Structure formats: structure tokens, C-alpha cells
Amino acid sequence: MRYAAFSRRENMPPYSSTTEQEVRRRAEKYLDSCRVYSNSSYEREQELNDWIDKPRVAEKLMGDFEKRAGPLPGKSVLDIGFGGGFFSIAFARKGARVSGLEVNKVLADIAHEQVAQAGVEADLRLYDGHTFPYERESFDYCYSTSVLEHVDDAQTMLSEIGRVLKKGGACYLSFPNRLRPKETHTGIYFLSYLPRSVADRLMRTLFGRTTVEDINLHFISFLKLKRMLRKTPLVIKDESNGGSLPKRILKKALKLLSLHHSAILGTVMVVLEKKV
């Protein structure tokens, strides 16, 4: 199924006019539709706060994206798992030609509202969660944040990114690090250290909360990402020369171990480049 491209509307209010109340209403609409966090006030409130903060986060991320991946004006960007459309809007505001993929119809409908209110253009589509509906080498950039850990087959998603990226193109990718002591979605310490089946059973029986299976949560480490990338034309960009002197020293030391610096952080955040 495809959503038609949005056209710029002359009298639409700026994206900044979207109030916290509007964003919260849309977030509650999504959460009520899927009932994923109905058993956990912690997870529900965390998700609502995340939505409210996303417009600011999306605008701020554009600077980091351009610094690490490349300039956006006039470039084609694929927003994978666009959710409520916050990042698609931010990319469009930077002058990029934006396309997006999502598996959830409620989220896609919400993104409709958000993009229309922002008055920008974005070609947002529903898809089957596996094969991207685009030809080979269609995009200059791909973008995916906090999505990889929720897909059934992360290997397929990475392979599809490698297929639709142009040679020399880049993908800005991030996901929670499995080695982070406090699991991001549940707030439970060391949950991600357990086998997924054990973590799911623990959530269901001991905590009586949203389970790992309910939110289709998978635990991924940097080393697992590296293993999956071997089957793709993608490589992790060397970013060991940036930052202050102490940070550069640490990055260089980790590079000697074939590690990106985010391998030891709470969030793995890398730029993948497609081999020329």
C-alpha cells in the first residue's frame, strides 16, 4: 500500500506550532490502538514523553546527521520506520527529498497529520516489513533510529538498506546496545543480558508487564551488527578522528580492537557506507 506524496500548502502553520497536547493526543491514539503498554505505566509514560520530545530531538539530530553522513539539501533520504513522521519532517525542512516506510497503519495515519500540519513534502508508504518497495540504488541516504531492535529479521533489513542505497551512499543507524545495564524499553537492569525467551518469560511471570514478545523486542550488540554486515555491501564508517584529544585517543584504541566507539555506549550509533 502506498501513501501519496504530500504537497506543500501555502497556509499551513509551521511545524513548531504543533503543541505538546497535540503530540500527546496522537501518541495516546497510537498506544491505545495497539494496547502494547497497557500493563505498564512506566513504559507508557516513557513512550509518551519520548513522543513529546521528538520534534526537538529530530531538529537537533539534523546537524549530527550532516556532520557524520553528509549534506542534506537536494539529497534523497529513506526514513525507515518513520513512526509519527517527526524525522521525515525534519529531513524535508533541511531540503531533502524524503521517502519513508512504516508497517503500522495508525502510525502512518498520524504521520499524515503531522506532515500536513508541517506543510512539507514526503512520500510515506506502508510496506510488508521485509522487502523495500524501491529499485536498487534509489537513495543517497537511509535513516533508522530505534527500529532495528523491533524488526523480525534484522539481517534482511540491513541487506535491503544495502540494496537501495546508491554506491557511496550512507545510512545513519542507531539502536539500544544490548550491553547497556538498564534495558531501554522496560527500565529493567540486565534484562537484555538474558536469552530473549528467558527475558520474555521473566517479564510475563515475575513483573506482569508488557513482554518482550509483545513489543517484538530483540537484543542487539555492536558485535552482532558487525556479523550481520558481512552479508551486505555496507561497512561502518571510521569516525576515530573526531572529538577532543582524550576522546580521539579512546576511539583510536577501540579501533585497534576493530570496535566503533559507540560499541561501549548505551546506544550503538554508527554511519554505514555502501562500498563503491
PDB file of C-alpha atoms in Angstrom:
ATOM      1  CA  MET A   1       0.000   0.000   0.000  1.00  0.00           C
ATOM      2  CA  ARG A   2       1.269   3.452  -0.848  1.00  0.00           C
ATOM      3  CA  TYR A   3       0.627   6.873   0.599  1.00  0.00           C
ATOM      4  CA  ALA A   4       0.660   9.641  -1.957  1.00  0.00           C
ATOM      5  CA  ALA A   5       3.318  12.306  -1.744  1.00  0.00           C
ATOM      6  CA  PHE A   6       2.341  15.359   0.259  1.00  0.00           C
ATOM      7  CA  SER A   7       2.300  18.754  -1.394  1.00  0.00           C
ATOM      8  CA  ARG A   8       3.398  21.960   0.278  1.00  0.00           C
ATOM      9  CA  ARG A   9       0.401  24.012   1.373  1.00  0.00           C
ATOM     10  CA  GLU A  10       0.659  27.776   1.369  1.00  0.00           C
ATOM     11  CA  ASN A  11      -1.314  28.478   4.516  1.00  0.00           C
ATOM     12  CA  MET A  12      -0.220  25.567   6.684  1.00  0.00           C
ATOM     13  CA  PRO A  13       1.183  26.548  10.101  1.00  0.00           C
ATOM     14  CA  PRO A  14       4.867  25.853  10.782  1.00  0.00           C
ATOM     15  CA  TYR A  15       5.841  22.559  12.386  1.00  0.00           C
ATOM     16  CA  SER A  16       6.893  24.426  15.536  1.00  0.00           C
ATOM     17  CA  SER A  17       3.221  25.311  16.073  1.00  0.00           C
ATOM     18  CA  THR A  18       2.447  21.686  16.932  1.00  0.00           C
ATOM     19  CA  THR A  19       1.707  21.762  20.658  1.00  0.00           C
ATOM     20  CA  GLU A  20       2.704  19.184  23.243  1.00  0.00           C
ATOM     21  CA  GLN A  21      -1.005  18.494  23.750  1.00  0.00           C
ATOM     22  CA  GLU A  22      -1.419  17.618  20.061  1.00  0.00           C
ATOM     23  CA  VAL A  23       1.604  15.355  20.053  1.00  0.00           C
ATOM     24  CA  ARG A  24       0.483  13.666  23.269  1.00  0.00           C
ATOM     25  CA  ARG A  25      -3.008  13.134  21.832  1.00  0.00           C
ATOM     26  CA  ARG A  26      -1.545  11.444  18.764  1.00  0.00           C
ATOM     27  CA  ALA A  27       0.793   9.329  20.879  1.00  0.00           C
ATOM     28  CA  GLU A  28      -2.123   8.191  23.038  1.00  0.00           C
ATOM     29  CA  LYS A  29      -4.084   7.355  19.900  1.00  0.00           C
ATOM     30  CA  TYR A  30      -1.278   5.071  18.781  1.00  0.00           C
ATOM     31  CA  LEU A  31      -0.737   3.447  22.189  1.00  0.00           C
ATOM     32  CA  ASP A  32      -4.473   2.867  22.671  1.00  0.00           C
ATOM     33  CA  SER A  33      -4.719   1.268  19.221  1.00  0.00           C
ATOM     34  CA  CYS A  34      -2.039  -1.329  19.857  1.00  0.00           C
ATOM     35  CA  ARG A  35      -2.513  -1.716  23.649  1.00  0.00           C
ATOM     36  CA  VAL A  36       1.122  -2.643  23.947  1.00  0.00           C
ATOM     37  CA  TYR A  37       1.853  -0.732  27.141  1.00  0.00           C
ATOM     38  CA  SER A  38      -1.499  -1.190  28.880  1.00  0.00           C
ATOM     39  CA  ASN A  39       0.078  -3.187  31.738  1.00  0.00           C
ATOM     40  CA  SER A  40       2.936  -0.832  32.487  1.00  0.00           C
ATOM     41  CA  SER A  41       2.521   2.804  33.462  1.00  0.00           C
ATOM     42  CA  TYR A  42       6.321   3.177  33.383  1.00  0.00           C
ATOM     43  CA  GLU A  43       6.624   2.099  29.763  1.00  0.00           C
ATOM     44  CA  ARG A  44       3.541   4.033  28.645  1.00  0.00           C
ATOM     45  CA  GLU A  45       4.689   7.286  30.242  1.00  0.00           C
ATOM     46  CA  GLN A  46       8.175   6.786  28.856  1.00  0.00           C
ATOM     47  CA  GLU A  47       6.730   6.354  25.380  1.00  0.00           C
ATOM     48  CA  LEU A  48       4.528   9.450  25.729  1.00  0.00           C
ATOM     49  CA  ASN A  49       7.444  11.586  26.909  1.00  0.00           C
ATOM     50  CA  ASP A  50       9.532  10.284  24.032  1.00  0.00           C
ATOM     51  CA  TRP A  51       6.884  11.417  21.542  1.00  0.00           C
ATOM     52  CA  ILE A  52       6.611  14.863  23.116  1.00  0.00           C
ATOM     53  CA  ASP A  53      10.380  15.315  22.906  1.00  0.00           C
ATOM     54  CA  LYS A  54      10.759  14.000  19.356  1.00  0.00           C
ATOM     55  CA  PRO A  55      10.192  17.275  17.432  1.00  0.00           C
ATOM     56  CA  ARG A  56      13.093  18.852  19.320  1.00  0.00           C
ATOM     57  CA  VAL A  57      15.259  15.730  19.029  1.00  0.00           C
ATOM     58  CA  ALA A  58      14.573  15.444  15.291  1.00  0.00           C
ATOM     59  CA  GLU A  59      15.546  19.042  14.583  1.00  0.00           C
ATOM     60  CA  LYS A  60      18.702  18.710  16.686  1.00  0.00           C
ATOM     61  CA  LEU A  61      19.729  15.448  15.022  1.00  0.00           C
ATOM     62  CA  MET A  62      19.920  17.047  11.574  1.00  0.00           C
ATOM     63  CA  GLY A  63      23.191  18.756  12.467  1.00  0.00           C
ATOM     64  CA  ASP A  64      24.754  15.499  13.612  1.00  0.00           C
ATOM     65  CA  PHE A  65      23.466  13.727  10.517  1.00  0.00           C
ATOM     66  CA  GLU A  66      25.047  16.244   8.146  1.00  0.00           C
ATOM     67  CA  LYS A  67      28.294  16.261  10.118  1.00  0.00           C
ATOM     68  CA  ARG A  68      28.629  12.483  10.067  1.00  0.00           C
ATOM     69  CA  ALA A  69      26.795  11.312   6.922  1.00  0.00           C
ATOM     70  CA  GLY A  70      26.796  14.322   4.570  1.00  0.00           C
ATOM     71  CA  PRO A  71      24.793  17.371   3.378  1.00  0.00           C
ATOM     72  CA  LEU A  72      21.026  17.011   3.010  1.00  0.00           C
ATOM     73  CA  PRO A  73      19.775  19.691   0.550  1.00  0.00           C
ATOM     74  CA  GLY A  74      18.673  18.066  -2.692  1.00  0.00           C
ATOM     75  CA  LYS A  75      19.526  14.550  -1.500  1.00  0.00           C
ATOM     76  CA  SER A  76      17.156  11.576  -1.396  1.00  0.00           C
ATOM     77  CA  VAL A  77      16.552  10.130   2.086  1.00  0.00           C
ATOM     78  CA  LEU A  78      14.709   6.959   3.095  1.00  0.00           C
ATOM     79  CA  ASP A  79      13.316   7.150   6.650  1.00  0.00           C
ATOM     80  CA  ILE A  80      12.902   3.519   7.720  1.00  0.00           C
ATOM     81  CA  GLY A  81      10.209   3.104  10.375  1.00  0.00           C
ATOM     82  CA  PHE A  82       9.087   6.732  10.210  1.00  0.00           C
ATOM     83  CA  GLY A  83       6.613   6.347  13.092  1.00  0.00           C
ATOM     84  CA  GLY A  84       4.833   9.643  13.699  1.00  0.00           C
ATOM     85  CA  GLY A  85       6.805  11.358  10.932  1.00  0.00           C
ATOM     86  CA  PHE A  86       8.965  13.619  13.116  1.00  0.00           C
ATOM     87  CA  PHE A  87      12.265  12.834  11.435  1.00  0.00           C
ATOM     88  CA  SER A  88      10.763  12.811   7.941  1.00  0.00           C
ATOM     89  CA  ILE A  89       9.578  16.351   8.597  1.00  0.00           C
ATOM     90  CA  ALA A  90      12.983  17.448   9.871  1.00  0.00           C
ATOM     91  CA  PHE A  91      14.721  15.978   6.802  1.00  0.00           C
ATOM     92  CA  ALA A  92      12.265  17.734   4.478  1.00  0.00           C
ATOM     93  CA  ARG A  93      12.855  21.029   6.276  1.00  0.00           C
ATOM     94  CA  LYS A  94      16.551  20.643   5.527  1.00  0.00           C
ATOM     95  CA  GLY A  95      15.781  20.430   1.816  1.00  0.00           C
ATOM     96  CA  ALA A  96      15.988  16.664   1.338  1.00  0.00           C
ATOM     97  CA  ARG A  97      13.678  14.600  -0.877  1.00  0.00           C
ATOM     98  CA  VAL A  98      12.078  12.332   1.703  1.00  0.00           C
ATOM     99  CA  SER A  99      10.574   8.875   1.385  1.00  0.00           C
ATOM    100  CA  GLY A 100       9.560   6.691   4.301  1.00  0.00           C
ATOM    101  CA  LEU A 101       8.483   3.177   5.246  1.00  0.00           C
ATOM    102  CA  GLU A 102       6.287   2.004   8.106  1.00  0.00           C
ATOM    103  CA  VAL A 103       4.407  -1.203   8.964  1.00  0.00           C
ATOM    104  CA  ASN A 104       1.793   0.282  11.303  1.00  0.00           C
ATOM    105  CA  LYS A 105      -1.230   1.958   9.691  1.00  0.00           C
ATOM    106  CA  VAL A 106      -2.139   4.010  12.764  1.00  0.00           C
ATOM    107  CA  LEU A 107       1.348   5.478  12.836  1.00  0.00           C
ATOM    108  CA  ALA A 108       1.173   6.154   9.107  1.00  0.00           C
ATOM    109  CA  ASP A 109      -2.132   7.999   9.572  1.00  0.00           C
ATOM    110  CA  ILE A 110      -0.608  10.071  12.367  1.00  0.00           C
ATOM    111  CA  ALA A 111       2.371  10.877  10.156  1.00  0.00           C
ATOM    112  CA  HIS A 112      -0.178  12.059   7.542  1.00  0.00           C
ATOM    113  CA  GLU A 113      -1.480  14.609  10.024  1.00  0.00           C
ATOM    114  CA  GLN A 114       1.954  15.710  11.157  1.00  0.00           C
ATOM    115  CA  VAL A 115       3.384  16.158   7.667  1.00  0.00           C
ATOM    116  CA  ALA A 116       0.281  18.018   6.520  1.00  0.00           C
ATOM    117  CA  GLN A 117       0.485  20.336   9.516  1.00  0.00           C
ATOM    118  CA  ALA A 118       4.178  20.961   8.845  1.00  0.00           C
ATOM    119  CA  GLY A 119       3.474  21.829   5.200  1.00  0.00           C
ATOM    120  CA  VAL A 120       6.341  19.768   3.773  1.00  0.00           C
ATOM    121  CA  GLU A 121       6.624  17.023   1.158  1.00  0.00           C
ATOM    122  CA  ALA A 122       7.248  13.371   1.997  1.00  0.00           C
ATOM    123  CA  ASP A 123       6.359  10.156   0.178  1.00  0.00           C
ATOM    124  CA  LEU A 124       5.407   7.867   3.065  1.00  0.00           C
ATOM    125  CA  ARG A 125       4.397   4.254   2.428  1.00  0.00           C
ATOM    126  CA  LEU A 126       3.170   1.222   4.298  1.00  0.00           C
ATOM    127  CA  TYR A 127       5.125  -1.943   3.481  1.00  0.00           C
ATOM    128  CA  ASP A 128       5.348  -5.609   4.483  1.00  0.00           C
ATOM    129  CA  GLY A 129       8.257  -5.183   6.898  1.00  0.00           C
ATOM    130  CA  HIS A 130      10.638  -7.141   4.701  1.00  0.00           C
ATOM    131  CA  THR A 131      11.241  -6.025   1.114  1.00  0.00           C
ATOM    132  CA  PHE A 132      11.645  -2.293   0.470  1.00  0.00           C
ATOM    133  CA  PRO A 133       9.406  -1.273  -2.473  1.00  0.00           C
ATOM    134  CA  TYR A 134      12.206   0.548  -4.329  1.00  0.00           C
ATOM    135  CA  GLU A 135      14.665  -0.183  -7.107  1.00  0.00           C
ATOM    136  CA  ARG A 136      18.350  -0.756  -6.491  1.00  0.00           C
ATOM    137  CA  GLU A 137      20.431   2.327  -5.695  1.00  0.00           C
ATOM    138  CA  SER A 138      17.451   4.652  -5.241  1.00  0.00           C
ATOM    139  CA  PHE A 139      18.680   6.728  -2.288  1.00  0.00           C
ATOM    140  CA  ASP A 140      21.625   8.866  -1.236  1.00  0.00           C
ATOM    141  CA  TYR A 141      20.889   8.208   2.435  1.00  0.00           C
ATOM    142  CA  CYS A 142      18.942   5.888   4.681  1.00  0.00           C
ATOM    143  CA  TYR A 143      17.995   6.698   8.254  1.00  0.00           C
ATOM    144  CA  SER A 144      16.878   4.362  11.039  1.00  0.00           C
ATOM    145  CA  THR A 145      16.761   5.054  14.774  1.00  0.00           C
ATOM    146  CA  SER A 146      15.360   2.634  17.376  1.00  0.00           C
ATOM    147  CA  VAL A 147      13.868   0.414  14.687  1.00  0.00           C
ATOM    148  CA  LEU A 148      16.360  -2.405  14.098  1.00  0.00           C
ATOM    149  CA  GLU A 149      15.654  -3.927  17.524  1.00  0.00           C
ATOM    150  CA  HIS A 150      11.943  -4.224  16.660  1.00  0.00           C
ATOM    151  CA  VAL A 151      12.124  -5.974  13.282  1.00  0.00           C
ATOM    152  CA  ASP A 152      11.694  -9.723  12.867  1.00  0.00           C
ATOM    153  CA  ASP A 153      14.725 -10.091  10.616  1.00  0.00           C
ATOM    154  CA  ALA A 154      17.449  -7.501  11.179  1.00  0.00           C
ATOM    155  CA  GLN A 155      19.658  -9.202   8.609  1.00  0.00           C
ATOM    156  CA  THR A 156      17.058  -8.677   5.883  1.00  0.00           C
ATOM    157  CA  MET A 157      16.615  -5.020   6.831  1.00  0.00           C
ATOM    158  CA  LEU A 158      20.354  -4.366   6.597  1.00  0.00           C
ATOM    159  CA  SER A 159      20.527  -6.195   3.262  1.00  0.00           C
ATOM    160  CA  GLU A 160      17.665  -4.089   1.917  1.00  0.00           C
ATOM    161  CA  ILE A 161      19.433  -0.917   3.047  1.00  0.00           C
ATOM    162  CA  GLY A 162      22.493  -2.057   1.150  1.00  0.00           C
ATOM    163  CA  ARG A 163      20.382  -2.745  -1.920  1.00  0.00           C
ATOM    164  CA  VAL A 164      18.526   0.591  -2.142  1.00  0.00           C
ATOM    165  CA  LEU A 165      21.494   2.823  -1.231  1.00  0.00           C
ATOM    166  CA  LYS A 166      23.481   4.326  -4.076  1.00  0.00           C
ATOM    167  CA  LYS A 167      27.161   3.409  -4.239  1.00  0.00           C
ATOM    168  CA  GLY A 168      28.974   5.740  -1.890  1.00  0.00           C
ATOM    169  CA  GLY A 169      25.702   6.408  -0.044  1.00  0.00           C
ATOM    170  CA  ALA A 170      25.355   6.344   3.737  1.00  0.00           C
ATOM    171  CA  CYS A 171      22.966   5.062   6.381  1.00  0.00           C
ATOM    172  CA  TYR A 172      22.657   6.709   9.797  1.00  0.00           C
ATOM    173  CA  LEU A 173      21.744   3.816  12.101  1.00  0.00           C
ATOM    174  CA  SER A 174      21.214   3.565  15.842  1.00  0.00           C
ATOM    175  CA  PHE A 175      19.719   1.093  18.301  1.00  0.00           C
ATOM    176  CA  PRO A 176      19.977   0.325  22.052  1.00  0.00           C
ATOM    177  CA  ASN A 177      23.152  -1.531  22.939  1.00  0.00           C
ATOM    178  CA  ARG A 178      22.461  -4.987  24.355  1.00  0.00           C
ATOM    179  CA  LEU A 179      25.349  -4.465  26.776  1.00  0.00           C
ATOM    180  CA  ARG A 180      23.684  -1.440  28.375  1.00  0.00           C
ATOM    181  CA  PRO A 181      22.928  -2.453  32.006  1.00  0.00           C
ATOM    182  CA  LYS A 182      19.496  -0.777  32.117  1.00  0.00           C
ATOM    183  CA  GLU A 183      17.340  -2.044  29.270  1.00  0.00           C
ATOM    184  CA  THR A 184      15.957   0.996  27.430  1.00  0.00           C
ATOM    185  CA  HIS A 185      12.334  -0.018  26.839  1.00  0.00           C
ATOM    186  CA  THR A 186      11.472  -1.625  30.175  1.00  0.00           C
ATOM    187  CA  GLY A 187      13.859   0.109  32.574  1.00  0.00           C
ATOM    188  CA  ILE A 188      14.841  -3.291  33.997  1.00  0.00           C
ATOM    189  CA  TYR A 189      18.527  -3.822  34.718  1.00  0.00           C
ATOM    190  CA  PHE A 190      20.347  -6.637  32.888  1.00  0.00           C
ATOM    191  CA  LEU A 191      17.197  -7.861  31.113  1.00  0.00           C
ATOM    192  CA  SER A 192      18.928  -7.663  27.727  1.00  0.00           C
ATOM    193  CA  TYR A 193      21.765  -9.850  29.027  1.00  0.00           C
ATOM    194  CA  LEU A 194      19.355 -12.785  29.130  1.00  0.00           C
ATOM    195  CA  PRO A 195      18.286 -15.004  26.232  1.00  0.00           C
ATOM    196  CA  ARG A 196      15.206 -13.460  24.623  1.00  0.00           C
ATOM    197  CA  SER A 197      12.911 -16.350  25.600  1.00  0.00           C
ATOM    198  CA  VAL A 198      14.005 -16.124  29.242  1.00  0.00           C
ATOM    199  CA  ALA A 199      13.547 -12.337  29.277  1.00  0.00           C
ATOM    200  CA  ASP A 200      10.047 -12.715  27.845  1.00  0.00           C
ATOM    201  CA  ARG A 201       9.070 -15.309  30.452  1.00  0.00           C
ATOM    202  CA  LEU A 202      10.503 -13.139  33.231  1.00  0.00           C
ATOM    203  CA  MET A 203       8.506 -10.117  32.103  1.00  0.00           C
ATOM    204  CA  ARG A 204       5.319 -12.159  31.896  1.00  0.00           C
ATOM    205  CA  THR A 205       5.530 -14.091  35.158  1.00  0.00           C
ATOM    206  CA  LEU A 206       7.599 -12.007  37.574  1.00  0.00           C
ATOM    207  CA  PHE A 207       6.751  -8.448  36.554  1.00  0.00           C
ATOM    208  CA  GLY A 208       3.348  -8.968  34.910  1.00  0.00           C
ATOM    209  CA  ARG A 209       4.205  -6.314  32.368  1.00  0.00           C
ATOM    210  CA  THR A 210       4.464  -5.803  28.636  1.00  0.00           C
ATOM    211  CA  THR A 211       6.544  -8.679  27.372  1.00  0.00           C
ATOM    212  CA  VAL A 212       9.494  -8.767  25.024  1.00  0.00           C
ATOM    213  CA  GLU A 213       7.320 -10.622  22.533  1.00  0.00           C
ATOM    214  CA  ASP A 214       4.529  -8.006  22.735  1.00  0.00           C
ATOM    215  CA  ILE A 215       6.786  -5.210  21.524  1.00  0.00           C
ATOM    216  CA  ASN A 216       8.795  -7.516  19.254  1.00  0.00           C
ATOM    217  CA  LEU A 217      11.970  -6.559  21.071  1.00  0.00           C
ATOM    218  CA  HIS A 218      15.306  -8.095  20.105  1.00  0.00           C
ATOM    219  CA  PHE A 219      18.623  -7.514  21.847  1.00  0.00           C
ATOM    220  CA  ILE A 220      21.450  -6.435  19.528  1.00  0.00           C
ATOM    221  CA  SER A 221      25.070  -5.656  20.282  1.00  0.00           C
ATOM    222  CA  PHE A 222      27.695  -3.926  18.162  1.00  0.00           C
ATOM    223  CA  LEU A 223      29.432  -7.256  17.514  1.00  0.00           C
ATOM    224  CA  LYS A 224      26.185  -8.773  16.255  1.00  0.00           C
ATOM    225  CA  LEU A 225      25.773  -5.803  13.921  1.00  0.00           C
ATOM    226  CA  LYS A 226      29.273  -6.407  12.546  1.00  0.00           C
ATOM    227  CA  ARG A 227      28.469 -10.053  11.877  1.00  0.00           C
ATOM    228  CA  MET A 228      25.289  -9.142  10.004  1.00  0.00           C
ATOM    229  CA  LEU A 229      27.058  -6.516   7.895  1.00  0.00           C
ATOM    230  CA  ARG A 230      29.372  -9.181   6.449  1.00  0.00           C
ATOM    231  CA  LYS A 231      26.482 -10.319   4.254  1.00  0.00           C
ATOM    232  CA  THR A 232      25.867  -6.809   2.899  1.00  0.00           C
ATOM    233  CA  PRO A 233      27.790  -4.226   0.823  1.00  0.00           C
ATOM    234  CA  LEU A 234      27.854  -1.961   3.883  1.00  0.00           C
ATOM    235  CA  VAL A 235      30.816  -1.039   6.090  1.00  0.00           C
ATOM    236  CA  ILE A 236      30.997   1.003   9.284  1.00  0.00           C
ATOM    237  CA  LYS A 237      32.462   4.457   8.709  1.00  0.00           C
ATOM    238  CA  ASP A 238      35.696   5.229  10.550  1.00  0.00           C
ATOM    239  CA  GLU A 239      34.945   8.102  12.944  1.00  0.00           C
ATOM    240  CA  SER A 240      38.019   7.798  15.132  1.00  0.00           C
ATOM    241  CA  ASN A 241      39.416  11.246  14.257  1.00  0.00           C
ATOM    242  CA  GLY A 242      36.641  13.348  15.780  1.00  0.00           C
ATOM    243  CA  GLY A 243      36.222  14.897  19.213  1.00  0.00           C
ATOM    244  CA  SER A 244      38.577  16.104  21.911  1.00  0.00           C
ATOM    245  CA  LEU A 245      42.060  14.651  22.387  1.00  0.00           C
ATOM    246  CA  PRO A 246      41.002  12.200  25.147  1.00  0.00           C
ATOM    247  CA  LYS A 247      38.076  11.029  23.008  1.00  0.00           C
ATOM    248  CA  ARG A 248      40.292  10.600  19.960  1.00  0.00           C
ATOM    249  CA  ILE A 249      42.739   8.536  22.000  1.00  0.00           C
ATOM    250  CA  LEU A 250      39.926   6.294  23.227  1.00  0.00           C
ATOM    251  CA  LYS A 251      38.466   5.973  19.732  1.00  0.00           C
ATOM    252  CA  LYS A 252      41.863   5.059  18.284  1.00  0.00           C
ATOM    253  CA  ALA A 253      42.355   2.446  20.994  1.00  0.00           C
ATOM    254  CA  LEU A 254      38.973   0.917  20.264  1.00  0.00           C
ATOM    255  CA  LYS A 255      39.712   0.999  16.544  1.00  0.00           C
ATOM    256  CA  LEU A 256      42.745  -1.221  17.181  1.00  0.00           C
ATOM    257  CA  LEU A 257      40.241  -3.740  18.556  1.00  0.00           C
ATOM    258  CA  SER A 258      38.031  -3.276  15.451  1.00  0.00           C
ATOM    259  CA  LEU A 259      35.404  -1.502  17.533  1.00  0.00           C
ATOM    260  CA  HIS A 260      33.468   1.699  16.886  1.00  0.00           C
ATOM    261  CA  HIS A 261      33.395   3.965  19.944  1.00  0.00           C
ATOM    262  CA  SER A 262      29.625   3.512  20.359  1.00  0.00           C
ATOM    263  CA  ALA A 263      30.215  -0.206  20.995  1.00  0.00           C
ATOM    264  CA  ILE A 264      30.771   0.723  24.653  1.00  0.00           C
ATOM    265  CA  LEU A 265      27.937   3.263  24.900  1.00  0.00           C
ATOM    266  CA  GLY A 266      24.289   2.772  25.807  1.00  0.00           C
ATOM    267  CA  THR A 267      23.279   3.339  22.188  1.00  0.00           C
ATOM    268  CA  VAL A 268      25.109   1.954  19.188  1.00  0.00           C
ATOM    269  CA  MET A 269      25.100   4.861  16.715  1.00  0.00           C
ATOM    270  CA  VAL A 270      27.032   4.347  13.501  1.00  0.00           C
ATOM    271  CA  VAL A 271      27.172   5.557   9.918  1.00  0.00           C
ATOM    272  CA  LEU A 272      27.208   2.758   7.371  1.00  0.00           C
ATOM    273  CA  GLU A 273      28.708   3.407   3.960  1.00  0.00           C
ATOM    274  CA  LYS A 274      27.996   1.440   0.803  1.00  0.00           C
ATOM    275  CA  LYS A 275      31.148   0.241  -0.911  1.00  0.00           C
ATOM    276  CA  VAL A 276      31.880   1.925  -4.244  1.00  0.00           C
TER     277      VAL A 276
END
